[in-house]
Coordinates of C-alpha atoms in Angstrom, one line a residue:
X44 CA 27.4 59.1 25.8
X45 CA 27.2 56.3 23.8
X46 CA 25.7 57.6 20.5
X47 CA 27.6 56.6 17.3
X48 CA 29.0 53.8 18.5
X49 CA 28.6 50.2 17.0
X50 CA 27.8 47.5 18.7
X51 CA 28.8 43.8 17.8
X52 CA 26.1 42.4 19.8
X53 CA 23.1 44.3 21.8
X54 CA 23.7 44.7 25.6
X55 CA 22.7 46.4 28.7
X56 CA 24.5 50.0 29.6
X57 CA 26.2 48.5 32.3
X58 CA 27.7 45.3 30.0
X59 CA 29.3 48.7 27.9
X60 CA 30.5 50.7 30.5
X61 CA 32.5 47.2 31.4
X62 CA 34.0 46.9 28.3
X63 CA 34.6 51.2 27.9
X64 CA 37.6 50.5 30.6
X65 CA 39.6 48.7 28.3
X66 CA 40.6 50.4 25.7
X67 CA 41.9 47.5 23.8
X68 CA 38.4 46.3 22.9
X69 CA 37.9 49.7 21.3
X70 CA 38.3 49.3 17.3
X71 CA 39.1 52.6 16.6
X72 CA 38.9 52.9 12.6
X73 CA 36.8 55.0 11.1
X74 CA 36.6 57.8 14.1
X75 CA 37.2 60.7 12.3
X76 CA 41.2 62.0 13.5
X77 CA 41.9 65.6 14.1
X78 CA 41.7 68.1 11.2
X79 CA 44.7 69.6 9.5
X80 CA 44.1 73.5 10.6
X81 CA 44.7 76.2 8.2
X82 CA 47.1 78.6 7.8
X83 CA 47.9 82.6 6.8
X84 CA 49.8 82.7 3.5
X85 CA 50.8 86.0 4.5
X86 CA 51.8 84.8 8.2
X87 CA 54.1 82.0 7.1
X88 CA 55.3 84.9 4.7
X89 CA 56.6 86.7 7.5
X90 CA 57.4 84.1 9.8
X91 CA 60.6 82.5 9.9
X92 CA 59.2 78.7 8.9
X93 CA 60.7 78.8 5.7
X94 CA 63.9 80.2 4.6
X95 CA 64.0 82.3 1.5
X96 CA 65.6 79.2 -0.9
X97 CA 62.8 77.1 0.6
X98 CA 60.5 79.8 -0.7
X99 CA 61.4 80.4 -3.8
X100 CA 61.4 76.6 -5.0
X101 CA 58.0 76.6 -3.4
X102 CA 56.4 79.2 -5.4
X103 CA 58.4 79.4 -8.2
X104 CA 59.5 82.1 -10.5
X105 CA 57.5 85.2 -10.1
X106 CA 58.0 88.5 -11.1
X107 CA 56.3 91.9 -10.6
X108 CA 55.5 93.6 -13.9
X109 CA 53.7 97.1 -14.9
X110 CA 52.1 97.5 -17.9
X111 CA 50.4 100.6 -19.9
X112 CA 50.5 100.7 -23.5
X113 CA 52.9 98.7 -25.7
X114 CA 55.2 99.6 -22.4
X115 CA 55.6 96.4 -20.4
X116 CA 58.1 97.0 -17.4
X117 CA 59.4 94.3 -14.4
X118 CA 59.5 95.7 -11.1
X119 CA 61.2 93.0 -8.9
X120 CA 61.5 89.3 -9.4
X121 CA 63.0 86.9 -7.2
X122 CA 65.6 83.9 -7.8
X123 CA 63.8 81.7 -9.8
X124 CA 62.7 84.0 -12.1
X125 CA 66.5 85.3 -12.8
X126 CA 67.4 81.6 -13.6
X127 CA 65.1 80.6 -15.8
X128 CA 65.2 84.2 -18.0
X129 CA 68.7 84.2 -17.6
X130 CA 69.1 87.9 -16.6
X131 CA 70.6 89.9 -14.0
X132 CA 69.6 92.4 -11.7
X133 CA 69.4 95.4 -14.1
X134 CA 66.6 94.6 -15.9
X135 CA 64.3 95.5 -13.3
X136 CA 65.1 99.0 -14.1
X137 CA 61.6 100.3 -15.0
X138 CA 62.9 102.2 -17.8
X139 CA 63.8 98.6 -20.0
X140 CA 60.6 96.8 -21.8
X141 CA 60.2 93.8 -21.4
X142 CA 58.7 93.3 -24.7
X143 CA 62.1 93.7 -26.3
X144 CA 62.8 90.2 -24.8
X145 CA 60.0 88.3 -26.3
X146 CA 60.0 86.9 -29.8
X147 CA 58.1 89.4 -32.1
X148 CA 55.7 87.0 -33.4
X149 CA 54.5 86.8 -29.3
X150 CA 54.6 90.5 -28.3
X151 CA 51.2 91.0 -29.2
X152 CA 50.2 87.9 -27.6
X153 CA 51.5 88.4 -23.7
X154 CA 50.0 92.5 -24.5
X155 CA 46.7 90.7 -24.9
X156 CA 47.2 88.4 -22.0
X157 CA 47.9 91.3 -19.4
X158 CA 44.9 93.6 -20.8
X159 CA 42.5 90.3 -20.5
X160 CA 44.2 89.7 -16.3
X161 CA 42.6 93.3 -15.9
X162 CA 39.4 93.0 -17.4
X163 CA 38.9 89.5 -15.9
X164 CA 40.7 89.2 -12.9
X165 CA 38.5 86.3 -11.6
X166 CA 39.9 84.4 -14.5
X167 CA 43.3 82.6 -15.1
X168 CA 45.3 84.1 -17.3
X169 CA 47.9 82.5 -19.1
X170 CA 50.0 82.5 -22.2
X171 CA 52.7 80.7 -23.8
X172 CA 55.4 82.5 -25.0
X173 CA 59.0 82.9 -26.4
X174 CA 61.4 84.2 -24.1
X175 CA 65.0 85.6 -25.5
X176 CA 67.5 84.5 -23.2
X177 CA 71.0 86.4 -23.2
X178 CA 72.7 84.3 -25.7
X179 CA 70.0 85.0 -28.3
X180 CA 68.3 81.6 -27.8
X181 CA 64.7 81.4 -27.2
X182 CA 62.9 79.7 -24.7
X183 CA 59.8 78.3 -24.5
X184 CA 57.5 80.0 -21.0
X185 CA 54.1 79.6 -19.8
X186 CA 52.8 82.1 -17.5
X187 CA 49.9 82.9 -15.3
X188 CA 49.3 86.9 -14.9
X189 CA 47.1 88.0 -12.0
X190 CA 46.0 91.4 -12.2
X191 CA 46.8 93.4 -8.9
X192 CA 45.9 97.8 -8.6
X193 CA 46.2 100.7 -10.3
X194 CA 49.6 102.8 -9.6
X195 CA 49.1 106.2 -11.3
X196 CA 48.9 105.8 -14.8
X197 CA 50.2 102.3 -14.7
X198 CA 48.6 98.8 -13.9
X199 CA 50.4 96.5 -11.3
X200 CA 50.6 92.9 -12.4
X201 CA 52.0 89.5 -10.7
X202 CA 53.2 86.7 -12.7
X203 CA 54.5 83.4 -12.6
X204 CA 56.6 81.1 -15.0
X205 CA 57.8 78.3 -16.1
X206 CA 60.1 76.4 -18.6
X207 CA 58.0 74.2 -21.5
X208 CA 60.1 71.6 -22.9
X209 CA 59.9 70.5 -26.6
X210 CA 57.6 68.0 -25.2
X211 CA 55.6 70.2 -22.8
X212 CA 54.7 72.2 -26.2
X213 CA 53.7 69.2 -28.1
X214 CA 51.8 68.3 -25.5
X215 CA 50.0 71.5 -25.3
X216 CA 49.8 72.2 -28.8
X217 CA 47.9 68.4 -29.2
X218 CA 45.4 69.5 -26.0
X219 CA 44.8 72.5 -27.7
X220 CA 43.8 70.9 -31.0
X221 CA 41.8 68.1 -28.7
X222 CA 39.6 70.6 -27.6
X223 CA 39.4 72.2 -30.6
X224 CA 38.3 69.0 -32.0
X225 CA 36.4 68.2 -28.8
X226 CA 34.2 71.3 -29.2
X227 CA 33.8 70.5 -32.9
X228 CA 32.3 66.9 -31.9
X229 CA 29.9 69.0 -29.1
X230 CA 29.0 71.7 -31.6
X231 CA 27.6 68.5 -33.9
X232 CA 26.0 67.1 -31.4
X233 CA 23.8 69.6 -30.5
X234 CA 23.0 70.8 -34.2
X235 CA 21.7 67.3 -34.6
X236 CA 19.7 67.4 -31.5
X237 CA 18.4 70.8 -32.3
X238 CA 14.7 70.8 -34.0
X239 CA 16.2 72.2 -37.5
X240 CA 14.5 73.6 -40.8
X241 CA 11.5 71.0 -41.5
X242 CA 10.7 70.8 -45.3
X243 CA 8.6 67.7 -47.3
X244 CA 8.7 68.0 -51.0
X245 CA 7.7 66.4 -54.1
X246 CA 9.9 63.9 -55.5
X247 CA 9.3 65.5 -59.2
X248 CA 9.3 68.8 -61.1
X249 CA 12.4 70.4 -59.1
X250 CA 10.9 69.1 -55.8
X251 CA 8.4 71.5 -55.2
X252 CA 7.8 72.6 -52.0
X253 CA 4.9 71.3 -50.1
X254 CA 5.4 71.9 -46.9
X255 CA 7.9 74.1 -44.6
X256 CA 7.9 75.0 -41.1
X257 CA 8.5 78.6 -39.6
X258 CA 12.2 77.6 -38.2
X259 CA 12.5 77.3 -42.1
X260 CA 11.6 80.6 -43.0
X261 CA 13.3 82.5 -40.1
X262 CA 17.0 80.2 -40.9
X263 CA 16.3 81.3 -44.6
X264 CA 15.0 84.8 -44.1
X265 CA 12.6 84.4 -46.9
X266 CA 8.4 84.6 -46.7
X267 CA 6.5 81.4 -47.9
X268 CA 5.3 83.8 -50.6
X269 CA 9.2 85.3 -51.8
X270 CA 9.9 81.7 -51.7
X271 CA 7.4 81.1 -54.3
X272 CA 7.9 84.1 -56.2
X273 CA 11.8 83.4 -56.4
X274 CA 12.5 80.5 -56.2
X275 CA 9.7 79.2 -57.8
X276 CA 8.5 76.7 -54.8
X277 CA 11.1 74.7 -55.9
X278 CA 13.7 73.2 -53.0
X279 CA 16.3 72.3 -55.8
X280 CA 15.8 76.1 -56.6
X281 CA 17.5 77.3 -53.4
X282 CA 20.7 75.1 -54.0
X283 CA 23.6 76.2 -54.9
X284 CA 24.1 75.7 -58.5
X285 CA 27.6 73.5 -57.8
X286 CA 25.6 71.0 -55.5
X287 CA 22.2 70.6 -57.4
X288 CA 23.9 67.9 -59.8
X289 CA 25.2 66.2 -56.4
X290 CA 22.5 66.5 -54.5
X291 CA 20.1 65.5 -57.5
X292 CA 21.9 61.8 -57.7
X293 CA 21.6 61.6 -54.5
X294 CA 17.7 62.1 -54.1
X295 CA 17.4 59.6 -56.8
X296 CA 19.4 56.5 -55.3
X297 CA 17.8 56.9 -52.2
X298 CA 14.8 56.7 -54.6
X299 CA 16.3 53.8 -56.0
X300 CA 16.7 52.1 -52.5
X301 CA 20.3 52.1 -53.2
X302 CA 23.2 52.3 -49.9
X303 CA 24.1 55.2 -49.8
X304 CA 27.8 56.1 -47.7
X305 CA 26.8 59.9 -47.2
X306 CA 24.8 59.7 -44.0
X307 CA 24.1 63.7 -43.1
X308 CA 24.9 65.2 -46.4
X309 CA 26.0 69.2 -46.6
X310 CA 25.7 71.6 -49.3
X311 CA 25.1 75.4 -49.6
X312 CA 21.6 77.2 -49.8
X313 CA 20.5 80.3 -50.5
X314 CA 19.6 82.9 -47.7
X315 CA 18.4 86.7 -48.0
X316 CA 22.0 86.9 -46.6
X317 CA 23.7 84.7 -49.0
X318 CA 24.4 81.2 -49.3
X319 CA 24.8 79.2 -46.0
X320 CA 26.1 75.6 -45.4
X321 CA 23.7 73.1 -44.7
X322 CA 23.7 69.5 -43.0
X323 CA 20.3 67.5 -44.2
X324 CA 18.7 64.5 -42.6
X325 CA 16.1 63.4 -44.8
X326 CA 14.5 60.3 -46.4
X327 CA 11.6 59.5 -48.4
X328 CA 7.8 58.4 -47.1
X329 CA 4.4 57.6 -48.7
X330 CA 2.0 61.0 -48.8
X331 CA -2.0 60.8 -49.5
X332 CA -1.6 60.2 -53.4
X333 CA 2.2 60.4 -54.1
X334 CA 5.5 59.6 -53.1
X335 CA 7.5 62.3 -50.9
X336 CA 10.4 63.5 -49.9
X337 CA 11.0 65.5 -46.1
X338 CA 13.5 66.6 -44.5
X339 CA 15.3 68.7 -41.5
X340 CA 18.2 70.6 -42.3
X341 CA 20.8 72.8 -40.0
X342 CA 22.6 75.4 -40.3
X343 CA 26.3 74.3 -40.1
X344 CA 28.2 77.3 -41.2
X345 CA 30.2 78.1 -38.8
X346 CA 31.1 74.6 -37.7
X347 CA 32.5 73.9 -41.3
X348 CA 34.4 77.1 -40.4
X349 CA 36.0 75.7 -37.8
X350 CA 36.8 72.1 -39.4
X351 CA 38.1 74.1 -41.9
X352 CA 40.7 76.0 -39.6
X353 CA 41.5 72.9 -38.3
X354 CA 42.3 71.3 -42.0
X355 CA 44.3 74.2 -42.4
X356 CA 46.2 73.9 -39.2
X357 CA 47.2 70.5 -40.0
X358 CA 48.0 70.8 -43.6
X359 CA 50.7 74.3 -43.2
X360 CA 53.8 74.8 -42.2
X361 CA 53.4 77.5 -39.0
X362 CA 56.1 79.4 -39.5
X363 CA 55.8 80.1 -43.8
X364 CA 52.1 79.3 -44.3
X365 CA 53.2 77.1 -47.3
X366 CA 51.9 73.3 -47.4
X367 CA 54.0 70.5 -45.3
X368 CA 54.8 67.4 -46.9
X369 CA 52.0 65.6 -45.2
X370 CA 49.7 67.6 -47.0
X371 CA 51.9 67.9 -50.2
X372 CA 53.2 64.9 -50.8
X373 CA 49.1 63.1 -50.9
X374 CA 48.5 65.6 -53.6
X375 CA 51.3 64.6 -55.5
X376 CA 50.8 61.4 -55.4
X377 CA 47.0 61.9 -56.5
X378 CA 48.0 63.9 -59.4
X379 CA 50.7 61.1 -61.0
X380 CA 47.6 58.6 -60.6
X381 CA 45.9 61.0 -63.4
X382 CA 48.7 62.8 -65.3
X383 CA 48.6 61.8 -69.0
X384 CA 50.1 63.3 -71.7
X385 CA 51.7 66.1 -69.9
X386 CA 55.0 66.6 -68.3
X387 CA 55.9 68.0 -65.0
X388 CA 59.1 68.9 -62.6
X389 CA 59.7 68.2 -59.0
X390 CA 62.0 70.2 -57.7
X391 CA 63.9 70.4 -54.6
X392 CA 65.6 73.9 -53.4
X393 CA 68.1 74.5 -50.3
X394 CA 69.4 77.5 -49.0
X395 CA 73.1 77.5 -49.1
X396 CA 75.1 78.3 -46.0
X397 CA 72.3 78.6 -43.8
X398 CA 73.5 77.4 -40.5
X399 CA 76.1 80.8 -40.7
X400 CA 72.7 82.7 -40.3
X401 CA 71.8 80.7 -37.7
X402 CA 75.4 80.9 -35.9
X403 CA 76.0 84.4 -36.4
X404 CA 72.4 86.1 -36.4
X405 CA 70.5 83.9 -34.2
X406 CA 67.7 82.2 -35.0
X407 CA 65.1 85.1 -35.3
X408 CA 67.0 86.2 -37.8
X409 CA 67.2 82.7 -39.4
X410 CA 63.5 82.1 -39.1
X411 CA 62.8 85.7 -41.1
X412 CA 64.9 84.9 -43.6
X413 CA 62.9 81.5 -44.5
X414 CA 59.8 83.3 -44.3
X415 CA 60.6 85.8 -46.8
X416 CA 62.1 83.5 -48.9
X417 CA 59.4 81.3 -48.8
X418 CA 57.1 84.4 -49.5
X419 CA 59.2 85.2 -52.8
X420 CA 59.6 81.1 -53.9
X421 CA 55.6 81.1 -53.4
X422 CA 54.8 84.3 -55.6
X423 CA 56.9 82.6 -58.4
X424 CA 54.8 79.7 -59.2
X425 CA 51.2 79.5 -60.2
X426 CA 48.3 78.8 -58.1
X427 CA 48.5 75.4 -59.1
X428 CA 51.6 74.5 -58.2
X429 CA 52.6 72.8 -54.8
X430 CA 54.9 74.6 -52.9
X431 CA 55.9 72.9 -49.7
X432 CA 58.6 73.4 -46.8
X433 CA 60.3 70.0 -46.2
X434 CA 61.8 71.3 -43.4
X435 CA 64.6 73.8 -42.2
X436 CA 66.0 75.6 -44.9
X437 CA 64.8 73.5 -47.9
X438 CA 61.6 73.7 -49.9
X439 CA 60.1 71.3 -52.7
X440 CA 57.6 72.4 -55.7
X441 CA 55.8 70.2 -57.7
X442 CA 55.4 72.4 -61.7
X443 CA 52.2 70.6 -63.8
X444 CA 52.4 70.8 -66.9
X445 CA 55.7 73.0 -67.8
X446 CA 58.8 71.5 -69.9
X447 CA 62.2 71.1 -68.7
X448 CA 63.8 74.4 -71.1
X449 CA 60.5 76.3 -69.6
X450 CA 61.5 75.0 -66.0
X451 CA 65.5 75.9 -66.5
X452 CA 64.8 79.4 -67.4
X453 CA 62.1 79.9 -64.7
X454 CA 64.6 78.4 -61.9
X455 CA 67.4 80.8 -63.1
X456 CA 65.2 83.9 -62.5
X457 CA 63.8 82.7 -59.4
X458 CA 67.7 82.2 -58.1
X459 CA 68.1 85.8 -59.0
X460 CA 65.1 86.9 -57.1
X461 CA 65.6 85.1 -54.3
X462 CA 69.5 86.3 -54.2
X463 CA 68.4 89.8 -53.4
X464 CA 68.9 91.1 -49.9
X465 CA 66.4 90.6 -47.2
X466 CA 65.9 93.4 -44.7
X467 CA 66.7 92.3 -41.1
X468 CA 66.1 95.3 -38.4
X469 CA 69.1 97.7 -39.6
X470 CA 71.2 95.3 -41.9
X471 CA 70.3 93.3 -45.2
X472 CA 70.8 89.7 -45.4
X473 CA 71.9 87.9 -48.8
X474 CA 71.1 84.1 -49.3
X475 CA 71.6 81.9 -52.3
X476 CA 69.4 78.1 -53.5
X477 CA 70.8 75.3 -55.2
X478 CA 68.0 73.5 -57.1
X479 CA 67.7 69.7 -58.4
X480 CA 65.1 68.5 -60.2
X481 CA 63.3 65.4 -61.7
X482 CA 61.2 65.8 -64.6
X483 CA 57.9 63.8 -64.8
X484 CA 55.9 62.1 -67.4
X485 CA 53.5 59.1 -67.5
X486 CA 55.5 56.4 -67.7
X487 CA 57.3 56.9 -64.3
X488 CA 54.6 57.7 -61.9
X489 CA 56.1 56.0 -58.8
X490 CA 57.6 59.3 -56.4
X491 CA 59.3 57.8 -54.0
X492 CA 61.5 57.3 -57.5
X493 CA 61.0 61.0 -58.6
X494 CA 61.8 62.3 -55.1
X495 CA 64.9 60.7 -54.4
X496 CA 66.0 61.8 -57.9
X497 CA 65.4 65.3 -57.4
X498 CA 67.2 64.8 -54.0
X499 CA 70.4 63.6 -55.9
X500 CA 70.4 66.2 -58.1
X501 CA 70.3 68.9 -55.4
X502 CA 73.0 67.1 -53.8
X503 CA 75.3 67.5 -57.0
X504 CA 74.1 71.2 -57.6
X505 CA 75.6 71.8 -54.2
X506 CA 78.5 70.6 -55.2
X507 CA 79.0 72.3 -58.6
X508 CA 76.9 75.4 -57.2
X509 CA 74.4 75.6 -60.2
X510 CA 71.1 74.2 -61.0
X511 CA 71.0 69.8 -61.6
X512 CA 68.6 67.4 -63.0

């Protein structure tokens, strides 16, 4: 009976069965104390433990939704739920979608998030939406959906919510570009761990192939033979002719021994498929009679894809797709470094009256009216232009090369076009811009100058209501 214990000293049994009778002596850490049992979910449900307030701030707000088509109907909710929606009784009246209640840019979101509860309901589901509230404010909600049965033609859902702050969704929206970036670094990793493409070449005449492994020829899709024929067994031969230049000055200051900053350079070769992106790690060695050249290169395609998407993320503006001004104002500033002899325009536009949209339309309403304007600002100036959203309701567009009676006549038909209605549901919406501008030329190069010209003459041509330099 005395297994398990520890002894501070060895003694006989009946020295221990002495010192058993005071329980004193006992130091009782470390025996393990009686488990927590537990319980029925659906017992304490039913029991009389918990009273129904204690309930619902224990689970939250939930609500009981069914879903077929672009229908999505709520059953029953309870307390919680009708507080943070801000909605009565009567919307659980099957006959009222739901869908009407979440911002249109996120309908098609939460219809995708109940289809994927069903097809994998062993997985979390959950989605982040906008939720209209009755005062025509939106809301930021995150909710789980949990898939539950079939009734008739309909599928039974449960779902739980809850309020984001501003901050919640910053903090989402930076954990969601984390692991973007996260998978990114993961996705590099193993390409460089990989065994890639193996090549060794001659350093001379095109770099003519004289070696190249099978992984080659499967990632290339071309025979050792069609290579030849071709390509004519020449590696600069598969480049793509924008990055044979680069990649040639390369090759020949590693040649040179020189430092070189590009450690795993990428450029685009040739596949029976068409060109692919390529990271190469290479470097030069000593071969029976001549100098070489060898080399492994992977196939990096699709992660370039995906650093790509996330350049693009963090250059626009979500809601008009046009640049923000930490991506605009960089190329601004690179392009007064080099301007010569031209001139240019920065020009600054605001919608007038705005905030009435806001006030009297809601927001929706505001945010489709800066969309389509930015759409119809956008299609008025060339391709080399930069056209940015500062923020709100105002916009800035940087014009190369254009001279200030060109740029007065453009901005006057661009008021015009801008000025005619916009279509929101069954009504048209009329806005009007003031523009200031600062014209540009070589001798003033500094914009933090240029900008906060432009902004003074926007602030007069809202005053006078016309356009101001």
């Amino acid at each position: 009976y005395g297994q398990g214990f520890h002894f501070y000293k060895p003694m006989p049994i009946e020295m221990f069965a002495e010192l058993l009778k005071d329980g004193g002596q006992i130091d009782y850490n470390g025996i393990q104390s009686r488990q927590a049992s537990l319980f029925d979910i659906k017992r304490m449900l039913r029991s009389e433990i918990l009273s129904t307030e204690a309930l619902n701030k224990l689970i939250g707000a939930v609500g009981f939704y069914t879903f077929r088509d672009n229908y999505l109907g709520v059953l029953s909710f309870n307390d919680q739920y009708s507080k943070l929606v801000g909605r009565s009784e009567d919307e659980k009246i099957e006959k009222n979608n739901v869908l009407q209640y979440v911002h249109p840019e996120d309908q098609g979101k939460i219809q995708t998030a109940f289809i994927n509860a069903k097809e994998h309901p062993e997985l979390e589901t959950r989605v982040i939406i906008r939720r209209k509230r009755p005062d025509g404010s939106y809301i930021w909600v995150s909710q789980k959906i949990f898939y539950l049965r079939e009734r008739g033609e309909q599928s039974l859902y449960c779902a739980t919510a809850s309020e984001l702050s501003s901050e919640n969704e910053k903090e989402i929206l930076r954990k969601n570009n984390n692991e973007l970036l996260r998978e990114n670094e993961e996705l590099s990793y193993y390409i460089s761990v990989l065994p890639g493409a193996y090549h060794r070449c001659t350093i001379s005449d095109g770099y003519q192939f004289l070696y190249i492994s099978d992984e080659y020829v499967r990632m290339f899709g071309f025979s050792r033979e069609q290579i030849r024929e071709l390509f004519e067994n020449r590696f600069l031969n598969m480049v793509h002719p924008e990055d044979q230049k680069r990649l040639f000055n390369l090759f020949e200051q590693v040649k040179r021994k020189e430092v070189i900053k590009e450690k795993n350079v990428e450029y685009r070769m040739i596949t029976s498929k068409g060109y692919i992106w390529v990271r190469d790690q290479g470097n030069f060695l000593d071969c029976p009679g001549e100098r070489c050249m060898q080399g492994i290169v992977f196939d990096v395609t699709e992660e370039r894809k995906r650093r790509n998407k996330l350049k693009k993320q963090a250059e626009r503006d979500y809601l008009t797709n046009l640049l923000n001004r930490q991506s605009a104002f960089p190329m601004i500033r690179n392009y007064l470094e080099e301007i010569r002899e031209e001139t240019a325009a920065f020009i600054m536009l605001d919608m007038d009256n705005f905030k009435d949209i806001n006030d009297t339309k809601g927001h929706p309403c505001g945010d489709h009216i800066i969309a389509a304007c930015a759409r119809r600002i956008r299609s008025f100036f060339r391709k080399e232009d930069i056209v940015c959203r500062l923020g709100g309701d105002e916009f800035c567009i940087f014009c190369k090369n254009i001279s200030k009676d060109a740029l007065e006549k453009k901005l006057e038909v661009l008021m015009k076009k801008v000025e005619k209605p916009i279509g929101w549901k069954e009504e048209f919406v009329s806005v009007t811009l003031s523009a200031g501008y600062a014209m540009v030329s070589a001798e003033e190069k500094n914009f933090e100058k240029i900008y906060n010209s432009a902004d003074q003459a926007l602030l007069q041509a809202k005053k006078q209501k016309r356009i101001c330099i």
